[in-house]
Each structure stands twice: as C-alpha cells, then as structure tokens.
Short mmCIF file of C-alpha atoms in Angstrom, two decimals:
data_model
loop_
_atom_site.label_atom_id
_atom_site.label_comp_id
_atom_site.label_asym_id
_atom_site.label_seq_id
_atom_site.Cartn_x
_atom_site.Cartn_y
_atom_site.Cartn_z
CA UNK A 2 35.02 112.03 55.18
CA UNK A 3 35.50 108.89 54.24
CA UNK A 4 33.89 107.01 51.94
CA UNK A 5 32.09 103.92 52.21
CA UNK A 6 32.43 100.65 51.11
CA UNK A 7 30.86 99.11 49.15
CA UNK A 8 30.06 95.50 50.00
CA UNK A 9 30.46 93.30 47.87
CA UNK A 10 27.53 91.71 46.26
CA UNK A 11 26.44 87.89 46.69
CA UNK A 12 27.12 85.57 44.41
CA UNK A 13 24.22 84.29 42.87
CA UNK A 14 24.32 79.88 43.34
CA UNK A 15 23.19 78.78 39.86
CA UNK A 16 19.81 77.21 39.89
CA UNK A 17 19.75 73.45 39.56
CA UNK A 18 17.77 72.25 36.30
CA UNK A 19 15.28 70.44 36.79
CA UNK A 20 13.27 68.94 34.19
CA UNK A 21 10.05 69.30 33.14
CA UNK A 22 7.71 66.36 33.75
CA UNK A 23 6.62 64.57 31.42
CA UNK A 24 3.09 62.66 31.20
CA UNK A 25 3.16 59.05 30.56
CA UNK A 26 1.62 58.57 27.18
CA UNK A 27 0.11 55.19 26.98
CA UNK A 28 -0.67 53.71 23.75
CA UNK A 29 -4.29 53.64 22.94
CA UNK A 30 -5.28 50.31 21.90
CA UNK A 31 -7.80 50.39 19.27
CA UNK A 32 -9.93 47.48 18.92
CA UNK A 33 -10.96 45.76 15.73
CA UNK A 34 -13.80 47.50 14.73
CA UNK A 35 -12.73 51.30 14.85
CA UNK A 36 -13.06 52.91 11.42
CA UNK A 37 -10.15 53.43 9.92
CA UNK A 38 -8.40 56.79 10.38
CA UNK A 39 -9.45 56.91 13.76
CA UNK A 40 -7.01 60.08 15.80
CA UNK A 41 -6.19 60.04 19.50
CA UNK A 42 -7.65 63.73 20.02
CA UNK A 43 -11.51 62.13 19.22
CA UNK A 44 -11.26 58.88 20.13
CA UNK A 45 -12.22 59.34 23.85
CA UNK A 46 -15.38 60.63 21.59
CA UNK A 47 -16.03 57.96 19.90
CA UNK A 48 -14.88 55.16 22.18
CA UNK A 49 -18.23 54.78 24.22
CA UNK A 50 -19.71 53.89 20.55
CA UNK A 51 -17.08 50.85 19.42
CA UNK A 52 -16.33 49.79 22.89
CA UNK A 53 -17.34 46.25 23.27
CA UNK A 54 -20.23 45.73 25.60
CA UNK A 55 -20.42 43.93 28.58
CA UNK A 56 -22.62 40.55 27.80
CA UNK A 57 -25.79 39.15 30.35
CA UNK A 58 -24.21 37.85 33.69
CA UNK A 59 -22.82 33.97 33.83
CA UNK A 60 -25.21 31.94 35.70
CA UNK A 61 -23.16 30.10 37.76
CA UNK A 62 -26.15 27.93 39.25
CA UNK A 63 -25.87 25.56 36.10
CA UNK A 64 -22.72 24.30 37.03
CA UNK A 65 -24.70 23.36 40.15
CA UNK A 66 -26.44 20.55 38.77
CA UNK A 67 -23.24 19.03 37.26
CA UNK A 68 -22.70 15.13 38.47
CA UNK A 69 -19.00 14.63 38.98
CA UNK A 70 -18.05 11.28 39.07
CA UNK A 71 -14.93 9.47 38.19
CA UNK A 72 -14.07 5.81 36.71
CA UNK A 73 -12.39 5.01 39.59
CA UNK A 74 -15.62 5.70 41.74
CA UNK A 75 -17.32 2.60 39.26
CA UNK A 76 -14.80 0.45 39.71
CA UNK A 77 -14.49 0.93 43.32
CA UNK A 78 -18.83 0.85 43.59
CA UNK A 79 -18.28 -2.61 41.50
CA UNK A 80 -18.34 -6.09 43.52
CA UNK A 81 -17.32 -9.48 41.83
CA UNK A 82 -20.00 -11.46 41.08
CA UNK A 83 -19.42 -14.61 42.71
CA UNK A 84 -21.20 -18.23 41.61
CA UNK A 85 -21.13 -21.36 44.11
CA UNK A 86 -20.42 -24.32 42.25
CA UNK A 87 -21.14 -28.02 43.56
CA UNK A 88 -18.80 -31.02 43.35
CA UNK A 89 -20.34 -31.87 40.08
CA UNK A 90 -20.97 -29.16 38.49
CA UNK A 91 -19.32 -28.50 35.10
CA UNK A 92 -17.55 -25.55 33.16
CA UNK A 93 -17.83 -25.51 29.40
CA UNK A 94 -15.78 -22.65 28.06
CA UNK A 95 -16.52 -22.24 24.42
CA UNK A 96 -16.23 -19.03 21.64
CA UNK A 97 -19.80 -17.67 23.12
CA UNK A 98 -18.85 -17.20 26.60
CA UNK A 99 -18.56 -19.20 29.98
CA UNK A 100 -21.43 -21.96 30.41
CA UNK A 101 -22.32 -24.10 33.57
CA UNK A 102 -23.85 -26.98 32.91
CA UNK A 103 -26.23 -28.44 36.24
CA UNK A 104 -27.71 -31.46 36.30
CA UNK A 105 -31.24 -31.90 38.84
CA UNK A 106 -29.28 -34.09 40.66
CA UNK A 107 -26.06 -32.47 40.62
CA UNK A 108 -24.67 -35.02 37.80
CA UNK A 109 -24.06 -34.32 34.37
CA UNK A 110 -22.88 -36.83 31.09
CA UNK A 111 -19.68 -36.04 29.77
CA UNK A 112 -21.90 -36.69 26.10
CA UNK A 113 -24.04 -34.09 26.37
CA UNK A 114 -21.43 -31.70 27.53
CA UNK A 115 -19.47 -33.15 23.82
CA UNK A 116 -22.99 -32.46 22.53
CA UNK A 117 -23.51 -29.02 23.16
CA UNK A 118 -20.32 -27.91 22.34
CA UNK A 119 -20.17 -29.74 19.01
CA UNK A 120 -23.57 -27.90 18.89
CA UNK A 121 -22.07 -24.74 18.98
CA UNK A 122 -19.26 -24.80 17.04
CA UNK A 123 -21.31 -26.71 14.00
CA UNK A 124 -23.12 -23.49 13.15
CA UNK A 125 -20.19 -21.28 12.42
CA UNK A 126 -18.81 -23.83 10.18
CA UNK A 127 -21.50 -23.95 8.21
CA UNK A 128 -21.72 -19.93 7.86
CA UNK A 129 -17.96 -20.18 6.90
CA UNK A 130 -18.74 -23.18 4.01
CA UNK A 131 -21.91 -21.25 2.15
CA UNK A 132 -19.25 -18.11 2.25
CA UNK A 133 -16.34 -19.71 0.83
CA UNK A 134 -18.88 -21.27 -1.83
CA UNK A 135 -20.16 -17.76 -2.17
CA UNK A 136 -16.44 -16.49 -2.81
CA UNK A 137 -15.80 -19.06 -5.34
CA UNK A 138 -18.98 -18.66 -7.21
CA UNK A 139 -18.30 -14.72 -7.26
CA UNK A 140 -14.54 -15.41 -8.35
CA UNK A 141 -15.92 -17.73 -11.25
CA UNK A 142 -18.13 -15.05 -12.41
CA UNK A 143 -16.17 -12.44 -12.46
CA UNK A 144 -13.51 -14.90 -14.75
CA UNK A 145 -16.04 -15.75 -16.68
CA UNK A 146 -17.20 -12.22 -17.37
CA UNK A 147 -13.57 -10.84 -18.16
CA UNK A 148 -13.05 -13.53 -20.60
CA UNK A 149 -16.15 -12.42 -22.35
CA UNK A 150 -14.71 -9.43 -22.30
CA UNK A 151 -11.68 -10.13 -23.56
CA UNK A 152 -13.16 -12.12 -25.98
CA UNK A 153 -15.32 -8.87 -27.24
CA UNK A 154 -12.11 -7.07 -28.37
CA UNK A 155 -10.39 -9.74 -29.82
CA UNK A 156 -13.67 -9.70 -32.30
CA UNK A 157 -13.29 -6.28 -32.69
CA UNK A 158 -10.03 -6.21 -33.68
CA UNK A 159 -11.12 -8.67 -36.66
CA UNK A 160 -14.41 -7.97 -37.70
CA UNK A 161 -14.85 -8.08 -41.49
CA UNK A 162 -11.11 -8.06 -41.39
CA UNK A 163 -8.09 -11.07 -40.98
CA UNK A 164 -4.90 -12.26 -39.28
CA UNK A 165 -1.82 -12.59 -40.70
CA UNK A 166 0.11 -14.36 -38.04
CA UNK A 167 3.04 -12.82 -36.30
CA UNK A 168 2.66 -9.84 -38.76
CA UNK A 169 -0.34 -8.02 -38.14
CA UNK A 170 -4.18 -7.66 -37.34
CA UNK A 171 -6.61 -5.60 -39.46
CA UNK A 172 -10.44 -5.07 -39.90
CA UNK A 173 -12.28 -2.77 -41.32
CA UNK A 174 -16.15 -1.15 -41.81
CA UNK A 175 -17.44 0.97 -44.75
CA UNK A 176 -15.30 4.34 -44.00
CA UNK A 177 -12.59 2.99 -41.87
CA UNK A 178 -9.21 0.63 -41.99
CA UNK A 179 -7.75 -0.36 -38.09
CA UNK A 180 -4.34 -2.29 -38.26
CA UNK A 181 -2.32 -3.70 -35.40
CA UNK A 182 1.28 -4.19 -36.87
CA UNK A 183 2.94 -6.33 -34.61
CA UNK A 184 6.38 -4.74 -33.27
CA UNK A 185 9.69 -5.87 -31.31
CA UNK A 186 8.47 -6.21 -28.04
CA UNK A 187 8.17 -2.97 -25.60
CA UNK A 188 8.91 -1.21 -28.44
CA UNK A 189 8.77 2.72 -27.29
CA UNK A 190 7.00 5.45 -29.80
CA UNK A 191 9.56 7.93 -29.82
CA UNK A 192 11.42 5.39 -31.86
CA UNK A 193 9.23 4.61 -34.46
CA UNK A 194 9.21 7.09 -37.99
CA UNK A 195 5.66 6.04 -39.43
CA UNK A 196 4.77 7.72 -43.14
CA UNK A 197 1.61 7.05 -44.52
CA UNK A 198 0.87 8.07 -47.71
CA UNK A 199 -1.87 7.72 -50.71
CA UNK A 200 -1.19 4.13 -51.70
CA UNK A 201 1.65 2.47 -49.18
CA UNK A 202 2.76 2.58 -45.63
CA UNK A 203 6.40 2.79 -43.73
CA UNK A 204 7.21 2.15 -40.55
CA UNK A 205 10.78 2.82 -39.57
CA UNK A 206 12.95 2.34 -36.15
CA UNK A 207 15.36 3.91 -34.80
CA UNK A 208 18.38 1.86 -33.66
CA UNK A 209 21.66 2.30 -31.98
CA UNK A 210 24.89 1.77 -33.51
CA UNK A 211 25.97 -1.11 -31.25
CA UNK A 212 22.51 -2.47 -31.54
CA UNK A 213 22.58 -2.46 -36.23
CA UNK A 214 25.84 -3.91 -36.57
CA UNK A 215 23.46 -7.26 -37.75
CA UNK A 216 20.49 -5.53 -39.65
CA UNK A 217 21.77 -5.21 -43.56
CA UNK A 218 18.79 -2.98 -44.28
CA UNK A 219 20.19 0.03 -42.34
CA UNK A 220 20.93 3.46 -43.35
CA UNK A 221 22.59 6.01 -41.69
CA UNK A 222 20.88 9.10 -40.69
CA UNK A 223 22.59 12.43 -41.15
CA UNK A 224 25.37 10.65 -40.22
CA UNK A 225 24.48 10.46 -36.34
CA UNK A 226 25.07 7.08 -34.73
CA UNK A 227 21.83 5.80 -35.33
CA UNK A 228 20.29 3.97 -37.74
CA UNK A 229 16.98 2.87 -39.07
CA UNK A 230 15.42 -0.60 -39.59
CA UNK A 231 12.99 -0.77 -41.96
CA UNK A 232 10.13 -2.61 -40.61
CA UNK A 233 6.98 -2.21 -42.58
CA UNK A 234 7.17 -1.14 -46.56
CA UNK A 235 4.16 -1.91 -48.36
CA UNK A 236 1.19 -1.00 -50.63
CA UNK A 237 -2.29 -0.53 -50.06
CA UNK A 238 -4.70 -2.12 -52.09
CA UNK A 239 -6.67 0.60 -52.85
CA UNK A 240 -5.78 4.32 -51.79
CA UNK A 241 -6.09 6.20 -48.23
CA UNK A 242 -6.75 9.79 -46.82
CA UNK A 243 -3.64 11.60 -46.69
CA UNK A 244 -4.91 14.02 -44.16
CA UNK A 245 -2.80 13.58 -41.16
CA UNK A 246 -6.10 14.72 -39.19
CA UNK A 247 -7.21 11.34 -40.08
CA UNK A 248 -4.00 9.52 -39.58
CA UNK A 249 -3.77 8.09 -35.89
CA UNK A 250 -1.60 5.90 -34.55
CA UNK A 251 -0.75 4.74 -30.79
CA UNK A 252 1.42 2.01 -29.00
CA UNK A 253 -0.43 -0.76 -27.08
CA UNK A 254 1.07 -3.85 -25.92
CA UNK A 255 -1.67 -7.27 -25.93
CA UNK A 256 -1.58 -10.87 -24.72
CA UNK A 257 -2.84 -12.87 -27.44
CA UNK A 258 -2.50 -16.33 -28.84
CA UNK A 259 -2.02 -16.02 -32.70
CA UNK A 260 -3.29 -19.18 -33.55
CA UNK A 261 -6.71 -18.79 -31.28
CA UNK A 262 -7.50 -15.71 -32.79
CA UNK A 263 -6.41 -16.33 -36.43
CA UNK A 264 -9.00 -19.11 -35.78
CA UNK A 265 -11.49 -16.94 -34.21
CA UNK A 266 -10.93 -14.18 -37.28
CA UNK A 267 -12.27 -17.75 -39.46
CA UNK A 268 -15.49 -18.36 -37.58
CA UNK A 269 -16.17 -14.34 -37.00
CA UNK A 270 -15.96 -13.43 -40.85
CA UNK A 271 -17.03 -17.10 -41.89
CA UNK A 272 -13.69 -17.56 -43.72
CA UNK A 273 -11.70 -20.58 -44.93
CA UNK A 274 -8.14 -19.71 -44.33
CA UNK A 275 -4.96 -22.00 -43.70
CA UNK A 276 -2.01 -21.82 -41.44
CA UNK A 277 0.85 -23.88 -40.31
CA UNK A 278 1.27 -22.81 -36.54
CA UNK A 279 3.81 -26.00 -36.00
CA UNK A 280 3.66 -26.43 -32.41
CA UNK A 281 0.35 -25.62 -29.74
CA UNK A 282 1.31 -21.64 -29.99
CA UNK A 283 1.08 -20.20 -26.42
CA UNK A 284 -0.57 -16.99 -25.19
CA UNK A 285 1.85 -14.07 -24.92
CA UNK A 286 2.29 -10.37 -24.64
CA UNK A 287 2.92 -8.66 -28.10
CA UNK A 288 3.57 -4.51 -28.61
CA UNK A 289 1.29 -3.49 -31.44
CA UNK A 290 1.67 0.32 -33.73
CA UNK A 291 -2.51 0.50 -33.74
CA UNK A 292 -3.17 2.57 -36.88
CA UNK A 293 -6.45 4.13 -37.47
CA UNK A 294 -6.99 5.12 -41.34
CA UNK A 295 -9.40 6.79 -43.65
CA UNK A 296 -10.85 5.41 -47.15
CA UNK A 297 -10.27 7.10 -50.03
CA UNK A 298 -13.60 7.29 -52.44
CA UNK A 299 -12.74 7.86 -56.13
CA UNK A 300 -16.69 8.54 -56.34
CA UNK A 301 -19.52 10.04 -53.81
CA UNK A 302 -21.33 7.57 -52.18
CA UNK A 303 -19.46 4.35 -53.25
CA UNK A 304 -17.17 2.54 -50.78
CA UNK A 305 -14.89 -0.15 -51.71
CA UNK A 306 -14.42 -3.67 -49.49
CA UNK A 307 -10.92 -4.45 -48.95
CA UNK A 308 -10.29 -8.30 -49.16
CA UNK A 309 -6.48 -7.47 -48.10
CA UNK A 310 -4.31 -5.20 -45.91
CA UNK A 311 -1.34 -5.11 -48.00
CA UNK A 312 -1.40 -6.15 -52.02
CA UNK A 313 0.21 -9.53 -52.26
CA UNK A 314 -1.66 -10.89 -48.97
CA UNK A 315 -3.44 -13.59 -48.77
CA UNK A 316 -7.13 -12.28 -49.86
CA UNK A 317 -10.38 -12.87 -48.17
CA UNK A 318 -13.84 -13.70 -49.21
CA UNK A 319 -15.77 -10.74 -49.04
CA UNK A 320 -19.14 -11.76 -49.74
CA UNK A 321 -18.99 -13.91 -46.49
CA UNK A 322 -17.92 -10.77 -44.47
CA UNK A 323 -21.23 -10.54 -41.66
CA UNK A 324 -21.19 -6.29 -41.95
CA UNK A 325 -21.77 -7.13 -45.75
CA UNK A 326 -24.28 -9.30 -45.27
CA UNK A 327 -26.22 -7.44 -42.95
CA UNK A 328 -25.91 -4.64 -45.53
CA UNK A 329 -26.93 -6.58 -48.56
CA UNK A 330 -30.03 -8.28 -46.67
CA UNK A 331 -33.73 -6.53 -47.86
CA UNK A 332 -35.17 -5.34 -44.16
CA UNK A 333 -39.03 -3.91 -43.71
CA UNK A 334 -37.09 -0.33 -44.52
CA UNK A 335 -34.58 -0.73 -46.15
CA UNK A 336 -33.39 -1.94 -49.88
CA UNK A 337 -30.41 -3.92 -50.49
CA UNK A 338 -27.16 -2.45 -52.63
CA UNK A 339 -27.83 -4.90 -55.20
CA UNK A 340 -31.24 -3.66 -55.94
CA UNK A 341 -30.16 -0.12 -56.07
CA UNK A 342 -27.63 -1.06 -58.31
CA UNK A 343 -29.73 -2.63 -61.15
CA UNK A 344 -32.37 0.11 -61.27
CA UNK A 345 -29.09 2.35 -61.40
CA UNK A 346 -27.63 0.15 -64.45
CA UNK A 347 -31.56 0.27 -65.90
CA UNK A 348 -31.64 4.07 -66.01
CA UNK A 349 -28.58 4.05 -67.36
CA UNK A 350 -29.17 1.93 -70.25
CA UNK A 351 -32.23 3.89 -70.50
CA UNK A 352 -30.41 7.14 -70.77
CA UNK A 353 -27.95 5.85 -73.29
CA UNK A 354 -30.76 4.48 -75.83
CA UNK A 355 -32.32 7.69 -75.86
CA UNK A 356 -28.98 9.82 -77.40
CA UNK A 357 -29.46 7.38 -80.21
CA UNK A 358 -25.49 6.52 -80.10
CA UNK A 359 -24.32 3.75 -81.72
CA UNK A 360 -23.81 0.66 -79.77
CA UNK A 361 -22.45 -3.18 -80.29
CA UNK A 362 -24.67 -5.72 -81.87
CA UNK A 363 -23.72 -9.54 -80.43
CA UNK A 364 -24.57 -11.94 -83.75
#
C-alpha cells in the first residue's frame, strides 16, 4: 500500500494591521460663565443652562427710514447766487461783509460811500480804546495792590523792632524775637553752622580752601580742606530758649532798599534814628538766615522789651514802640500794666509793714 501524502499546508498571509479609528475629540469651548470645575462627561448636562440665549429678532425695517445723503449731493443741489449790477452801482467791501450801495437813480456820492465805511470801522475802534483803558486800569491796580503788599511785610519784618543797615533786620512781640541776618548773597543752607545758645548767637560758613586764602578769621576743621568764616558772634541782651524745638531758622533771599526801610522801621515804631547811607541806595536782592526765637522769662507772667538785637547796638525807644502802646492804653475791658503794677507795689508795701521789719527812715 502506499501511503499518502500529505499535502502540504497553506501558508497563512499575515494579516495587515490596521488601526483602530479614532474619534475626533474636539475641544469643548466653555464660555465665561460656566462654574468652575465644570467636566466634559456633564457638561452636555448642563450646557442648555449657561448657553447664551438667542436675543429678540433685528428689525431690519428701521434702517428703512434712514436718509442717505452725501455732501457732494449739497454741493451739487447748490446754484450760485447771482446779483445784476448797473453801470453805477457800487461795491464796498469792508470787515462785515460785501455791501452794494444803489442810488434811486442809479448814482451814488463817492462821500457817502467814505461815510459809511468810516461809519463802520469807527465803532470797533472805540471797543478797542475803552479795552486798552480797561487793561491799563487793571494793570495799575494790580501794581498798586502788590506794592501794598509788599509794603505789608516789610512792616512786619520791623514792627516794634529796627534796622541795622547792611547787617540785619529784627522785630519782636511779647513772647517772640524774628531776625533777618543779612548773608553773602545766594548763600546755600547746607553751608551755614548756626549755634544758638542762652545769651549769644553764631553763625558760621563753610568755605573752600581756594576760596579762605583772604579771610584771617579762619580755622581749619578736622583738618579737611575747608574752613569756616565766622560771620555772626554776638550777645543777646537778655537770655533765649535753648530748646531747639523753638529754634527755627530758614534761608530766604529779598529785594529791599536798606535805606527805604530803615526809614520806614522810623515812622512804623515812631523812632528817631540816624544813618549815613552816602549815595541814593538802590533796591536789590539780599539772602537773609530768618531766625525765629523764644524769650526767656526769669519770672511767670513778666516779659521783658528788647530795645536791641545784639548788646552794643544802637538802642531804641521803647516806650514809643505802637504794640506797647496799645498794651499800656486803659480800654472799656481792660487795665493798663502800669496800673497793675502800682496796686502790685501797694500790696507789697502793705505786706512788708505788717511783719513789723525794720525799714530806712529818709531825714
């Protein structure tokens, strides 16, 4: 027998892979006012409930009613007006417009066309001469009014106080002592050393090296290359507030005349004083230390008139001073120092007779 054969067996083809498909995911576009946290599995949910809405219909008949035009249109729609003139008619061109001057007749004088037009331009000048006036009087007041003004500080820069000319301004009330200590001009504060103490003042500035070679009075500092110039060293009459709350002090530069005001200072305080200005002094700008001080009271309630800035000045009359005056004078409520201060002295005499202490007998 014989055997059979086997056949051979097919050869399987390898399948060709083919991928899956994949959906298209598109990315859901949330809009502004989903809550926060919002998934893609329940926001098909949710998305009839934040989904804008659809607003009322646009009428479209409105635009219906709309006129369109163009400029062009106007200008095209626009005919010239046209005027016939006669042989002797006129044209007057003048700053109101066009004018044509007829006559019944057709004639016309050349003087009343001169007529009108002087006419016409007479009024305008006269609006433009009451202005000008007006601009004039207005800049005259408003001189006249900063001159007052500037005459208003100057007096309060030398109320109940004097001028010692080309040195320094001062005035003063019952608690208070202002000084304007007249400086190099533009002097800056950052170079100025002021020490004020009990009973005298010093004002110091710094200078350069180059700039001290002619100032005898200067002394090195720490050996740096600077020096100082001395510029103020003097006493006070009477003593001040050491409190440096008290103590202020600024840099202002002034135009002044010294010899107006040291005249002014006379009439303000009703003063007598004397000075030899030379030559018509001229008005200038001057840099001033202001300094703002404090009285010192040896007792409560007394306060003490200074008739000086500095000791050795020239002194002033201080029963002419006009705050003193005004102090001193007996109103409806009031009582004047003076009376207060002999029933004072009375008590005290009073006071003293009773001890029984021995006193001085005048024979």
């Amino acid at each position: 027998m014989q055997k059979k054969q086997k056949t051979p067996k097919k050869q399987k083809t390898p399948k060709k892979y083919k991928p899956r498909k994949t959906l298209k995911t598109q990315k859901t576009k949330y809009p502004r006012n989903a809550p926060q946290g919002t998934h893609r599995t329940n926001w098909k949910k949710i998305k009839n409930n934040y989904a804008p809405r659809m607003s009322s219909p646009i009428n479209y008949s409105k635009f219906d009613q709309i006129d369109v035009s163009s400029s062009d249109d106007e200008r095209k729609s626009r005919k010239p007006q046209l005027t016939k003139l006669g042989r002797k008619d006129k044209v007057v061109l003048s700053p109101s417009g066009l004018t044509i001057l007829k006559d019944g007749n057709g004639e016309i004088n050349d003087a009343d066309v001169c007529k009108s037009i002087n006419q016409e331009h007479s009024e305008p000048h006269i609006e433009s001469k009451s202005l000008g006036v007006t601009k004039n009087d207005v800049a005259q007041r408003d001189k006249n009014e900063d001159a007052l003004k500037n005459k208003r500080n100057l007096e309060n820069m030398i109320t109940n106080g004097a001028v010692v000319p080309f040195k320094y301004i001062w005035n003063q009330s019952v608690q208070e002592i202002n000084a304007y200590i007249a400086l190099p001009l533009y002097t800056k504060a950052k170079s100025l050393v002021v020490q004020i103490q009990e009973d005298k003042m010093v004002v110091k500035k710094d200078v350069k090296q180059g700039e001290a070679a002619h100032i005898t009075s200067a002394q090195s500092t720490n050996g740096t290359s600077n020096h100082e110039e001395v510029l103020i060293d003097k006493p006070f009459p009477f003593k001040v507030s050491e409190d440096e709350d008290t103590q202020l002090w600024e840099i202002k530069n002034i135009r002044i005349n010294w010899e107006d005001i040291f005249h002014l200072a006379n009439e303000v305080n009703n003063q007598n004083l004397q000075f030899n200005f030379g030559e018509s002094s001229i008005e200038k700008e001057e840099t001033f230390l202001c300094i703002n001080l404090k009285k010192k009271y040896e007792f409560e309630g007394f306060y003490v008139w200074w008739s000086c800035l500095f000791k050795d000045d020239q002194q002033i009359n201080l029963s002419s001073l006009p705050t003193r005056k005004a102090m001193n004078k007996t109103g409806n409520n009031s009582t004047s120092f003076k009376n207060i201060w002999q029933e004072a002295h009375e008590t005290f005499k009073k006071n003293i007779s009773k001890r029984g202490l021995p006193r001085r007998v005048d024979l």
